[in-house]
Short mmCIF file of C-alpha atoms in Angstrom, two decimals:
data_model
loop_
_atom_site.label_atom_id
_atom_site.label_comp_id
_atom_site.label_asym_id
_atom_site.label_seq_id
_atom_site.Cartn_x
_atom_site.Cartn_y
_atom_site.Cartn_z
CA MET A 1 0.00 0.00 0.00
CA ASP A 2 2.69 2.39 1.12
CA SER A 3 4.64 2.14 -2.11
CA LYS A 4 1.44 2.69 -4.10
CA PHE A 5 0.76 5.96 -2.28
CA LYS A 6 4.34 6.97 -2.67
CA ALA A 7 4.10 6.41 -6.39
CA ILE A 8 0.98 8.58 -6.56
CA VAL A 9 2.65 11.36 -4.64
CA VAL A 10 5.89 11.25 -6.60
CA GLU A 11 4.11 11.14 -9.94
CA ASN A 12 1.97 14.10 -9.04
CA SER A 13 4.62 15.96 -7.15
CA GLU A 14 4.13 19.08 -9.28
CA THR A 15 0.47 19.38 -8.35
CA ILE A 16 1.10 18.73 -4.67
CA VAL A 17 3.92 21.24 -4.60
CA GLU A 18 1.67 23.85 -6.15
CA MET A 19 -1.07 23.19 -3.62
CA TRP A 20 1.44 23.27 -0.78
CA LEU A 21 3.09 26.51 -1.91
CA LYS A 22 -0.30 28.15 -2.15
CA GLU A 23 -1.25 27.14 1.38
CA VAL A 24 2.13 27.96 2.93
CA GLY A 25 2.12 31.31 1.17
CA THR A 26 -0.88 32.34 3.25
CA LEU A 27 0.96 31.46 6.46
CA LYS A 28 3.63 34.11 5.99
CA GLU A 29 1.90 36.64 8.21
CA VAL A 30 1.02 34.12 10.91
CA ASN A 31 4.58 33.00 11.34
CA ARG A 32 5.86 36.49 12.01
CA THR A 33 8.11 36.19 9.01
CA ALA A 34 6.67 39.36 7.52
CA THR A 35 10.06 41.05 7.48
CA ILE A 36 11.38 38.47 5.05
CA SER A 37 11.20 39.45 1.42
CA ASP A 38 8.69 37.56 -0.74
CA GLU A 39 11.49 36.31 -2.94
CA VAL A 40 13.46 34.69 -0.15
CA TYR A 41 10.27 33.28 1.29
CA LYS A 42 9.29 31.69 -2.03
CA SER A 43 12.69 30.24 -2.74
CA THR A 44 12.96 28.83 0.78
CA ASN A 45 9.51 27.31 0.45
CA ARG A 46 10.58 25.70 -2.81
CA GLU A 47 13.66 24.29 -1.15
CA PHE A 48 11.64 23.08 1.81
CA VAL A 49 9.23 21.13 -0.36
CA ASP A 50 12.13 19.68 -2.33
CA VAL A 51 13.69 18.49 0.92
CA ILE A 52 10.42 16.87 1.92
CA PHE A 53 10.22 15.00 -1.39
CA THR A 54 13.85 13.96 -1.27
CA SER A 55 13.26 12.60 2.20
CA ILE A 56 10.22 10.62 1.08
CA GLN A 57 11.94 9.20 -1.97
CA THR A 58 15.10 8.22 -0.13
CA GLN A 59 13.21 6.56 2.72
CA GLY A 60 13.95 9.28 5.23
CA SER A 61 17.51 10.21 4.32
CA THR A 62 18.60 12.72 6.95
CA LYS A 63 21.36 14.63 5.16
CA ALA A 64 19.21 16.97 3.13
CA VAL A 65 16.92 17.63 6.09
CA GLU A 66 19.80 18.44 8.38
CA ALA A 67 21.36 20.80 5.88
CA PHE A 68 18.03 22.54 5.37
CA SER A 69 17.32 22.89 9.10
CA GLU A 70 20.74 24.37 9.64
CA LYS A 71 20.00 26.94 6.99
CA ILE A 72 16.64 27.85 8.54
CA ILE A 73 18.21 28.14 11.99
CA ASN A 74 20.88 30.45 10.62
CA LEU A 75 18.20 32.55 8.99
CA GLY A 76 16.58 32.78 12.41
CA TRP A 77 13.16 31.66 11.23
CA PRO A 78 10.74 30.40 13.85
CA LEU A 79 10.25 26.69 14.44
CA SER A 80 6.56 27.15 13.71
CA TYR A 81 7.46 27.78 10.06
CA ILE A 82 8.73 24.23 9.81
CA THR A 83 6.00 22.55 11.85
CA ASP A 84 3.27 24.46 10.01
CA GLY A 85 4.86 23.64 6.67
CA LEU A 86 4.88 19.95 7.46
CA GLN A 87 1.31 20.03 8.75
CA VAL A 88 0.22 21.66 5.52
CA PHE A 89 2.13 19.04 3.55
CA ARG A 90 0.43 16.26 5.46
CA ARG A 91 -3.02 17.79 4.89
CA VAL A 92 -2.46 18.52 1.22
CA THR A 93 -0.99 15.11 0.48
CA ILE A 94 -3.73 13.21 2.28
CA ASP A 95 -6.39 15.23 0.46
CA PHE A 96 -4.70 14.58 -2.84
CA ILE A 97 -4.33 10.83 -2.41
CA LEU A 98 -7.93 10.51 -1.27
CA GLN A 99 -9.13 12.44 -4.29
CA GLN A 100 -7.22 10.13 -6.61
CA SER A 101 -9.01 7.06 -5.39
CA ASP A 102 -12.54 6.09 -6.37
CA ARG A 103 -12.94 3.57 -3.58
CA VAL A 104 -12.66 5.22 -0.18
CA ASP A 105 -13.48 3.31 2.99
CA THR A 106 -12.28 3.60 6.58
CA GLU A 107 -9.45 1.16 6.13
CA TYR A 108 -8.18 2.97 3.08
CA ILE A 109 -8.22 6.32 4.88
CA SER A 110 -6.38 4.95 7.85
CA ASN A 111 -3.78 3.42 5.51
CA VAL A 112 -3.28 6.75 3.80
CA LEU A 113 -2.96 8.55 7.12
CA ALA A 114 -0.45 6.00 8.40
CA SER A 115 1.69 6.20 5.27
CA VAL A 116 1.81 9.97 5.12
CA ASP A 117 2.59 10.14 8.83
CA ARG A 118 5.44 7.73 8.32
CA TRP A 119 6.95 10.04 5.71
CA VAL A 120 6.51 13.24 7.66
CA GLU A 121 7.43 12.04 11.15
CA PRO A 122 11.19 11.52 10.64
CA ILE A 123 11.45 14.97 9.06
CA ILE A 124 9.68 16.62 11.99
CA ARG A 125 11.84 14.73 14.44
CA ILE A 126 15.08 15.78 12.80
CA LEU A 127 14.06 19.40 12.39
CA VAL A 128 12.76 19.79 15.93
CA ASN A 129 15.85 18.07 17.32
CA GLU A 130 18.12 20.34 15.32
CA TYR A 131 16.23 23.38 16.54
CA THR A 132 16.10 22.47 20.20
CA GLY A 133 19.68 21.24 20.11
CA ASN A 134 20.68 24.61 18.79
CA TRP A 135 18.73 26.41 21.53
CA GLU A 136 20.11 24.24 24.28
CA ASN A 137 23.55 24.92 22.98
CA ILE A 138 22.98 28.68 23.03
CA VAL A 139 21.43 28.60 26.49
CA SER A 140 24.29 26.61 27.98
CA LEU A 141 26.86 28.87 26.33
CA GLN A 142 25.09 31.92 27.70
CA ARG A 143 24.88 30.39 31.15
CA VAL A 144 28.62 29.83 31.16
CA ALA A 145 29.20 33.35 29.89
CA LEU A 146 26.92 34.74 32.57
CA GLN A 147 28.69 32.81 35.29
CA GLU A 148 32.00 34.12 34.11
CA LEU A 149 30.62 37.63 34.13
CA SER A 150 28.81 37.07 37.37
CA ALA A 151 31.42 37.82 39.95
CA PRO A 152 34.90 38.72 38.83
CA LEU A 153 37.48 39.16 41.53
CA ILE A 154 40.30 41.58 40.91
CA PRO A 155 43.40 41.57 43.10
CA VAL A 156 44.64 45.15 42.85
CA ILE A 157 47.48 45.13 45.31
CA ASP A 158 48.85 42.66 47.86
CA GLY A 159 46.11 41.98 50.36
CA ILE A 160 43.40 44.07 48.67
CA THR A 161 40.85 42.62 46.27
CA ILE A 162 37.92 44.25 44.52
CA MET A 163 34.71 42.57 43.46
CA PRO A 164 32.56 44.74 41.21
CA LEU A 165 28.95 43.57 41.07
CA ILE A 166 26.87 44.35 38.03
CA GLY A 167 23.20 43.65 37.44
CA THR A 168 20.38 42.26 39.49
CA ILE A 169 21.24 39.95 42.36
CA ASP A 170 18.93 37.04 43.05
CA THR A 171 19.35 34.26 45.59
CA ASP A 172 21.13 31.89 43.22
CA ARG A 173 23.51 34.55 42.07
CA ALA A 174 24.10 35.73 45.61
CA LYS A 175 25.21 32.21 46.57
CA LEU A 176 27.52 32.08 43.58
CA ILE A 177 28.92 35.49 44.44
CA MET A 178 29.54 34.45 48.02
CA GLU A 179 31.30 31.28 46.93
CA SER A 180 33.64 32.99 44.51
CA LEU A 181 34.18 35.86 46.96
CA LEU A 182 35.33 33.53 49.73
CA GLN A 183 37.35 31.35 47.40
CA GLY A 184 38.98 34.47 45.97
CA VAL A 185 39.91 35.77 49.41
CA ILE A 186 41.72 32.49 50.07
CA THR A 187 43.47 32.29 46.68
CA HIS A 188 44.60 35.91 46.68
CA ASN A 189 45.35 35.91 50.40
CA SER A 190 43.37 39.12 50.78
CA GLU A 191 43.11 41.06 53.99
CA VAL A 192 40.44 43.40 52.65
CA VAL A 193 37.79 42.88 49.98
CA LEU A 194 35.90 45.78 48.46
CA ILE A 195 32.46 44.93 47.12
CA ASP A 196 31.49 47.57 44.60
CA ILE A 197 27.72 47.82 44.07
CA THR A 198 27.80 50.79 41.69
CA GLY A 199 26.39 48.53 38.98
CA VAL A 200 23.61 47.02 41.06
CA PRO A 201 20.37 48.74 40.06
CA VAL A 202 18.27 47.92 43.11
CA VAL A 203 19.26 47.11 46.67
CA ASP A 204 16.23 45.76 48.51
CA THR A 205 16.11 43.90 51.82
CA MET A 206 16.95 40.63 50.13
CA VAL A 207 20.02 41.94 48.32
CA ALA A 208 21.16 43.72 51.48
CA HIS A 209 20.64 40.52 53.43
CA HIS A 210 22.85 38.61 50.99
CA LEU A 211 25.51 41.30 51.13
CA ILE A 212 25.53 41.27 54.92
CA GLN A 213 25.81 37.48 54.91
CA ALA A 214 28.69 37.67 52.46
CA ALA A 215 30.45 40.22 54.66
CA GLU A 216 29.98 38.07 57.75
CA ALA A 217 31.31 35.01 55.96
CA VAL A 218 34.33 37.01 54.82
CA ARG A 219 34.93 38.03 58.42
CA LEU A 220 34.73 34.39 59.54
CA ILE A 221 37.47 33.31 57.17
CA GLY A 222 39.61 36.11 58.49
CA ALA A 223 39.35 39.08 56.15
CA LYS A 224 37.50 42.41 56.11
CA CYS A 225 34.77 43.48 53.78
CA ILE A 226 33.96 47.04 52.73
CA LEU A 227 30.85 47.88 50.73
CA VAL A 228 31.51 50.65 48.23
CA GLY A 229 29.62 52.44 45.48
CA ILE A 230 26.58 53.39 47.54
CA ARG A 231 24.61 55.88 45.46
CA PRO A 232 22.31 58.38 47.18
CA GLU A 233 19.14 56.55 46.17
CA ILE A 234 20.55 53.30 47.51
CA ALA A 235 21.47 54.95 50.82
CA GLN A 236 17.88 56.19 50.97
CA THR A 237 16.34 52.78 50.32
CA ILE A 238 18.65 51.10 52.83
CA VAL A 239 17.65 53.50 55.59
CA ASN A 240 13.97 53.59 54.61
CA LEU A 241 13.81 49.80 54.64
CA GLY A 242 15.40 49.80 58.06
CA ILE A 243 18.35 47.66 57.01
CA ASP A 244 21.06 47.65 59.62
CA LEU A 245 24.49 47.95 58.06
CA THR A 246 26.22 49.30 61.14
CA ASN A 247 28.57 46.34 61.49
CA PHE A 248 29.51 46.66 57.88
CA PRO A 249 31.86 49.45 56.80
CA THR A 250 30.51 51.31 53.78
CA LYS A 251 31.87 54.02 51.51
CA SER A 252 30.28 56.03 48.76
CA SER A 253 32.97 55.42 46.19
CA LEU A 254 35.53 52.81 45.30
CA LYS A 255 38.22 55.44 45.72
CA LYS A 256 37.32 56.16 49.34
CA GLY A 257 36.97 52.47 50.02
CA PHE A 258 40.38 51.77 48.58
CA MET A 259 41.91 54.44 50.82
CA THR A 260 40.29 52.82 53.86
CA ALA A 261 41.58 49.45 52.72
CA LEU A 262 45.09 50.87 52.50
CA GLU A 263 44.73 52.25 56.02
CA ILE A 264 43.60 48.87 57.33
CA THR A 265 46.63 47.21 55.73
CA ASN A 266 48.90 49.92 57.18
CA ARG A 267 49.78 51.57 53.91
CA LYS A 268 49.28 54.90 52.25
CA VAL A 269 49.73 56.50 48.87
CA VAL A 270 52.79 58.74 48.66
CA ASP A 271 53.59 61.08 45.80
CA VAL A 272 56.99 60.08 44.45
CA LYS A 273 57.71 63.68 43.47
CA PRO A 274 56.32 66.00 46.14
CA ASP A 275 55.11 69.27 44.79
CA GLU A 276 57.46 71.42 46.87
CA ASP A 277 56.48 74.74 45.36
CA SER A 278 52.90 74.49 46.41
CA ILE A 279 53.87 73.43 49.94
CA GLU A 280 56.19 76.41 50.27
CA LYS A 281 53.46 78.68 49.03
CA LEU A 282 51.12 77.20 51.56
CA ILE A 283 53.58 77.74 54.39
CA GLU A 284 54.18 81.28 53.26
CA SER A 285 50.52 82.07 53.15
CA LEU A 286 50.11 80.59 56.64
CA GLN A 287 52.97 82.65 57.97
CA GLY A 288 51.48 85.75 56.43
CA GLU A 289 48.43 85.43 58.57
CA MET B 1 27.58 2.22 41.87
CA LYS B 2 27.14 3.62 45.37
CA PRO B 3 24.02 2.68 47.31
CA GLN B 4 20.92 4.71 46.50
CA SER B 5 19.81 4.82 50.09
CA SER B 6 21.28 4.32 53.50
CA CYS B 7 20.34 4.40 57.16
CA VAL B 8 22.29 5.35 60.28
CA THR B 9 21.07 4.53 63.77
CA ILE B 10 22.00 7.16 66.33
CA GLN B 11 22.95 5.60 69.64
CA LYS B 12 26.41 6.85 70.55
CA GLU B 13 27.94 10.26 70.17
CA TRP B 14 30.29 8.90 67.56
CA ASP B 15 27.26 8.00 65.41
CA ILE B 16 26.78 11.73 64.81
CA VAL B 17 30.16 11.78 63.07
CA GLY B 18 29.22 8.58 61.20
CA ALA B 19 25.99 10.15 59.93
CA ARG B 20 27.93 13.21 58.75
CA HIS B 21 30.25 10.97 56.75
CA VAL B 22 27.40 9.12 55.06
CA ALA B 23 25.74 12.45 54.21
CA ARG B 24 28.89 13.90 52.75
CA ASP B 25 29.67 10.79 50.70
CA MET B 26 26.19 10.65 49.23
CA ALA B 27 26.18 14.37 48.51
CA LYS B 28 29.49 14.00 46.71
CA THR B 29 28.20 11.07 44.65
CA LEU B 30 25.16 13.09 43.64
CA GLY B 31 27.36 15.87 42.34
CA PHE B 32 26.78 18.57 44.98
CA GLY B 33 29.46 21.26 45.18
CA THR B 34 31.77 21.45 48.19
CA VAL B 35 29.71 24.17 49.85
CA ASP B 36 26.48 22.24 49.52
CA GLN B 37 28.27 19.11 50.77
CA ALA B 38 29.22 21.04 53.89
CA ARG B 39 25.66 22.37 54.22
CA ILE B 40 24.15 18.89 53.99
CA ALA B 41 26.68 17.33 56.35
CA THR B 42 26.12 20.11 58.88
CA ALA B 43 22.34 19.77 58.66
CA VAL B 44 22.66 16.01 59.26
CA SER B 45 24.94 16.71 62.19
CA GLU B 46 22.28 18.95 63.75
CA LEU B 47 19.53 16.38 63.19
CA ALA B 48 21.67 13.55 64.58
CA ARG B 49 22.57 15.59 67.62
CA ASN B 50 18.90 16.33 68.30
CA ILE B 51 18.20 12.60 68.30
CA TYR B 52 21.17 11.96 70.56
CA LEU B 53 20.28 14.71 73.01
CA TYR B 54 16.51 14.56 73.17
CA ALA B 55 15.26 11.23 71.88
CA ASN B 56 16.88 8.83 74.37
CA ASN B 57 19.33 7.56 71.74
CA ASP B 58 16.50 6.02 69.87
CA GLY B 59 16.35 7.22 66.32
CA GLN B 60 17.49 6.74 62.76
CA ILE B 61 18.49 8.95 59.92
CA TYR B 62 17.50 7.71 56.47
CA PHE B 63 19.25 8.96 53.35
CA ASP B 64 17.72 8.60 49.91
CA MET B 65 18.97 9.76 46.57
CA ILE B 66 16.21 11.38 44.58
CA ASN B 67 16.30 11.14 40.83
CA THR B 68 12.99 12.28 39.38
CA ILE B 69 11.55 14.61 36.79
CA ASP B 70 11.80 17.38 39.43
CA GLY B 71 15.56 16.96 39.53
CA LYS B 72 18.33 15.23 41.41
CA GLY B 73 18.72 15.60 45.11
CA LEU B 74 19.17 14.08 48.52
CA SER B 75 16.38 13.37 50.93
CA ILE B 76 17.15 13.10 54.63
CA ILE B 77 14.58 11.74 57.06
CA ALA B 78 15.30 11.79 60.77
CA VAL B 79 12.91 9.65 62.79
CA ASP B 80 12.88 9.13 66.51
CA SER B 81 10.52 7.74 69.10
CA GLY B 82 11.43 10.29 71.73
CA PRO B 83 9.16 12.54 73.78
CA GLY B 84 8.05 14.64 70.79
CA ILE B 85 7.89 18.40 70.50
CA SER B 86 5.04 20.25 72.21
CA ASP B 87 5.35 23.53 70.34
CA ILE B 88 6.84 23.29 66.87
CA ALA B 89 6.61 27.04 66.26
CA GLU B 90 8.72 27.55 69.36
CA VAL B 91 11.57 25.24 68.31
CA MET B 92 11.65 26.83 64.89
CA GLN B 93 12.51 30.20 66.42
CA ASP B 94 16.08 31.36 66.17
CA GLY B 95 17.76 31.25 69.54
CA PHE B 96 15.38 28.83 71.19
CA SER B 97 17.18 26.12 73.09
CA THR B 98 16.44 23.81 75.98
CA SER B 99 19.95 22.44 76.16
CA GLY B 100 21.98 25.60 76.50
CA GLY B 101 23.13 25.38 72.90
CA LEU B 102 23.12 28.18 70.39
CA GLY B 103 19.51 27.53 69.47
CA ALA B 104 20.47 27.40 65.83
CA GLY B 105 19.62 23.74 65.29
CA LEU B 106 16.28 23.30 63.58
CA PRO B 107 15.85 26.77 62.02
CA GLY B 108 19.46 26.37 60.89
CA VAL B 109 18.71 23.05 59.24
CA LYS B 110 15.77 24.67 57.46
CA ARG B 111 18.05 27.37 56.07
CA LEU B 112 20.75 24.89 55.07
CA MET B 113 18.35 22.69 53.12
CA ASP B 114 15.87 23.48 50.32
CA GLU B 115 12.83 21.72 51.75
CA PHE B 116 11.98 21.12 55.37
CA ASP B 117 9.07 19.44 57.09
CA ILE B 118 8.55 18.52 60.71
CA GLN B 119 5.90 16.29 62.24
CA SER B 120 5.76 15.50 65.92
CA GLU B 121 3.43 13.83 68.33
CA LEU B 122 3.84 14.12 72.09
CA GLY B 123 4.98 10.85 73.59
CA LYS B 124 5.33 9.16 70.22
CA GLY B 125 8.21 10.82 68.49
CA THR B 126 9.30 13.22 65.79
CA LYS B 127 9.85 12.90 62.06
CA ILE B 128 11.82 15.53 60.20
CA THR B 129 12.11 15.43 56.42
CA ALA B 130 14.61 17.66 54.64
CA LYS B 131 15.63 17.77 51.00
CA LYS B 132 18.35 19.43 49.03
CA TRP B 133 18.34 19.68 45.23
CA VAL B 134 21.39 19.67 43.02
CA ARG B 135 21.56 23.11 41.44
CA MET C 1 42.60 11.20 70.39
CA PRO C 2 43.27 14.47 72.20
CA ILE C 3 44.05 17.57 70.16
CA PRO C 4 47.72 18.59 70.60
CA ILE C 5 48.42 22.05 72.00
CA LEU C 6 51.85 23.52 71.17
CA LYS C 7 53.56 26.29 73.07
CA LEU C 8 55.58 28.98 71.28
CA HIS C 9 56.95 31.73 73.53
CA ASN C 10 53.86 33.01 75.27
CA TYR C 11 51.51 31.80 72.58
CA LEU C 12 49.67 28.52 72.26
CA LEU C 13 49.17 27.00 68.83
CA ILE C 14 46.46 24.49 68.04
CA SER C 15 45.79 22.94 64.67
CA ILE C 16 42.66 20.83 64.60
CA GLN C 17 43.33 18.07 62.10
CA THR C 18 40.71 15.46 62.88
CA GLU C 19 36.98 15.43 62.67
CA ILE C 20 35.80 16.66 66.05
CA ASP C 21 33.13 14.79 67.93
CA ASP C 22 31.45 16.25 70.97
CA ILE C 23 33.63 14.55 73.58
CA THR C 24 36.85 15.59 71.85
CA ALA C 25 35.56 19.16 71.69
CA ILE C 26 34.76 19.29 75.40
CA GLU C 27 38.08 17.66 76.29
CA PHE C 28 39.89 20.16 74.11
CA GLN C 29 38.15 23.03 75.91
CA GLU C 30 39.34 21.70 79.27
CA ASP C 31 42.87 20.95 78.03
CA LEU C 32 43.29 24.41 76.56
CA LEU C 33 42.09 26.26 79.66
CA ASP C 34 44.36 24.09 81.76
CA LYS C 35 47.32 24.85 79.53
CA ILE C 36 46.61 28.60 79.58
CA TYR C 37 46.54 28.44 83.37
CA LYS C 38 49.81 26.49 83.59
CA THR C 39 51.81 28.39 80.98
CA GLY C 40 50.36 31.86 81.49
CA ALA C 41 50.03 32.20 77.73
CA THR C 42 48.69 35.53 76.49
CA GLY C 43 47.68 34.53 72.99
CA VAL C 44 46.10 31.48 71.38
CA VAL C 45 45.74 30.62 67.70
CA ILE C 46 43.29 27.88 66.80
CA ASP C 47 43.77 26.85 63.18
CA LEU C 48 40.72 25.30 61.52
CA THR C 49 42.10 24.84 57.99
CA SER C 50 41.47 21.08 57.99
CA VAL C 51 38.05 21.25 59.60
CA GLU C 52 35.34 20.43 57.11
CA ILE C 53 32.28 20.75 59.30
CA ILE C 54 31.40 23.08 62.15
CA ASP C 55 27.89 22.53 63.42
CA SER C 56 26.11 24.56 66.07
CA PHE C 57 27.55 22.49 68.91
CA ILE C 58 31.18 22.79 67.81
CA ALA C 59 30.58 26.48 67.12
CA LYS C 60 29.28 26.92 70.64
CA VAL C 61 32.27 25.14 72.12
CA LEU C 62 34.63 27.32 70.09
CA GLY C 63 32.76 30.48 71.05
CA ASP C 64 32.83 29.45 74.70
CA VAL C 65 36.53 28.65 74.57
CA VAL C 66 37.23 32.13 73.22
CA ALA C 67 35.18 33.80 75.96
CA MET C 68 36.68 31.62 78.69
CA SER C 69 40.25 32.20 77.52
CA ASP C 70 39.51 35.90 77.42
CA LEU C 71 38.49 35.73 81.08
CA MET C 72 41.83 34.11 81.83
CA GLY C 73 43.69 36.83 79.99
CA ALA C 74 44.51 34.97 76.80
CA LYS C 75 43.42 36.35 73.46
CA VAL C 76 42.19 33.77 70.93
CA VAL C 77 42.25 34.07 67.16
CA LEU C 78 40.51 31.54 64.92
CA THR C 79 42.29 31.02 61.62
CA GLY C 80 41.79 29.19 58.36
CA ILE C 81 38.01 28.77 58.44
CA GLN C 82 37.14 27.27 55.05
CA PRO C 83 34.73 29.12 52.73
CA ALA C 84 32.26 26.23 52.78
CA VAL C 85 32.34 26.16 56.56
CA ALA C 86 31.92 29.95 56.79
CA MET C 87 28.88 29.86 54.51
CA THR C 88 27.34 27.00 56.45
CA LEU C 89 27.80 28.87 59.71
CA ILE C 90 26.12 31.95 58.24
CA ASP C 91 23.21 29.80 57.02
CA LEU C 92 22.91 28.30 60.48
CA GLY C 93 22.67 31.84 61.84
CA ILE C 94 25.92 31.57 63.77
CA HIS C 95 27.96 34.69 63.30
CA LEU C 96 30.66 34.20 65.97
CA GLN C 97 30.59 37.93 66.51
CA ASN C 98 33.36 39.42 68.65
CA ILE C 99 35.62 36.52 67.81
CA PRO C 100 38.82 37.59 66.05
CA THR C 101 39.60 35.70 62.86
CA ALA C 102 42.50 35.60 60.43
CA LEU C 103 43.19 34.01 57.08
CA ASP C 104 45.93 31.62 58.20
CA LEU C 105 48.24 30.78 61.07
CA GLU C 106 50.78 33.42 60.04
CA GLN C 107 48.20 36.20 59.82
CA GLY C 108 46.77 35.01 63.12
CA LEU C 109 50.13 35.37 64.85
CA ILE C 110 50.60 38.83 63.31
CA LYS C 111 47.16 39.83 64.56
CA LEU C 112 47.93 38.63 68.08
CA HIS C 113 51.25 40.41 68.03
CA GLN C 114 49.59 43.66 66.99
CA GLU C 115 46.81 43.43 69.54
CA LEU C 116 48.97 42.36 72.46
CA GLY C 117 51.73 44.73 71.50
CA ASP C 118 54.67 42.57 72.53
#
């Protein structure tokens, strides 16, 4: 039976292709592919239907399908384009085969349905797998990228390390931040860590809670933590929310925080070439008083 | 293949350490990070100590690896047939202690784990279920 | 097995290497106080680098030991607390406030030296 249907379809491929193209053409708007030029759309459709026929004729050869799906993915077309296209193909083909036959009973219909499904299924499977595989790949790459971005730790000078935080902090990220913060303190042998929250858009009770916990953990492993980059609006929210940061040294800018860190580690910044002129002037002006 | 589940009976003080070891080993096998391994082992230590201190050395800690559609994780069930807890809300408060400890035990366990459930009946015993999922 | 306590000038050095059970912890507390009394030590460093788990009981014993030593005139610094242990303590709600800490044994000794000024 199957081979008989296949023969019908292959013999009348032109007609089926025409019917299919007509139907798929109307789906352009639905699939949000409106930005694609009509020409590209038509030629891709043509290629799509060719791939379907190749697959049917070669008993589900995967090469052509894979190549085609890769192309569609690169074009960035939605998956629904492919699933809709195959649904239309199934509908059109079934209609066509049924029309060709003069004797139509239940058994015949179910045979037709089974055959057509057998042709279309492997194509759907490959295309959907290719698509989702591609997405999964992107998602995992982005996750890795995000983790790398998440909490960099910069040793600036012996004993002082800076951790700039950028973006929203949720519980998962806070845990990650704490882990890399503590690990970093150990690896860099830091006495003082500066956590810079200039790039954190919102500091609510939860974020503050995580920051306080991080600071306490840092203290437990034997280092000090200074919170820097507190913008006026963040200072306001912290006080308005009643968050107690008294045990937690804070500074408005990284610069001030760094100076404090130097003090804690018993160091200071000295100009290599003191500006003697200005000092003399200053002394003179003082004496003049 | 390591065992999927395990059980430690808490009778001696040294059993607390034994339970910690089992917890840590299973957490490691499941692929938990070092920090979560420490969290789980510490939570088990607290649960085991509660059995040792309050349940007349009569209790077990069951460990089960979870591998379902919801994810991978470790389930810890501490069962004892001790006196039971009269006021669960009270023991879940930070700083509450009848033994002169830090009072961090049960609320601490809740914070260390992802899921926490406690059932207790006076005179019959207590059952605490805690779960941690692999992130 | 008891935890060894080493004397160095007027400091006492302790490195906890084994998993601590409750009895060992209590015995250690007694041993240390005894040693402080006998040697008149002014500073103590307890190194916890090899300790993988500190639960609320051990934390309480450590906190007590610090307070008790303080009463006897010996300053205690805890060193080498592992990140995982620190995070677990924070989750437990144990902050060990007022207890001096340092990254490692060396930093701990420097800290004692600075605070005791000798």
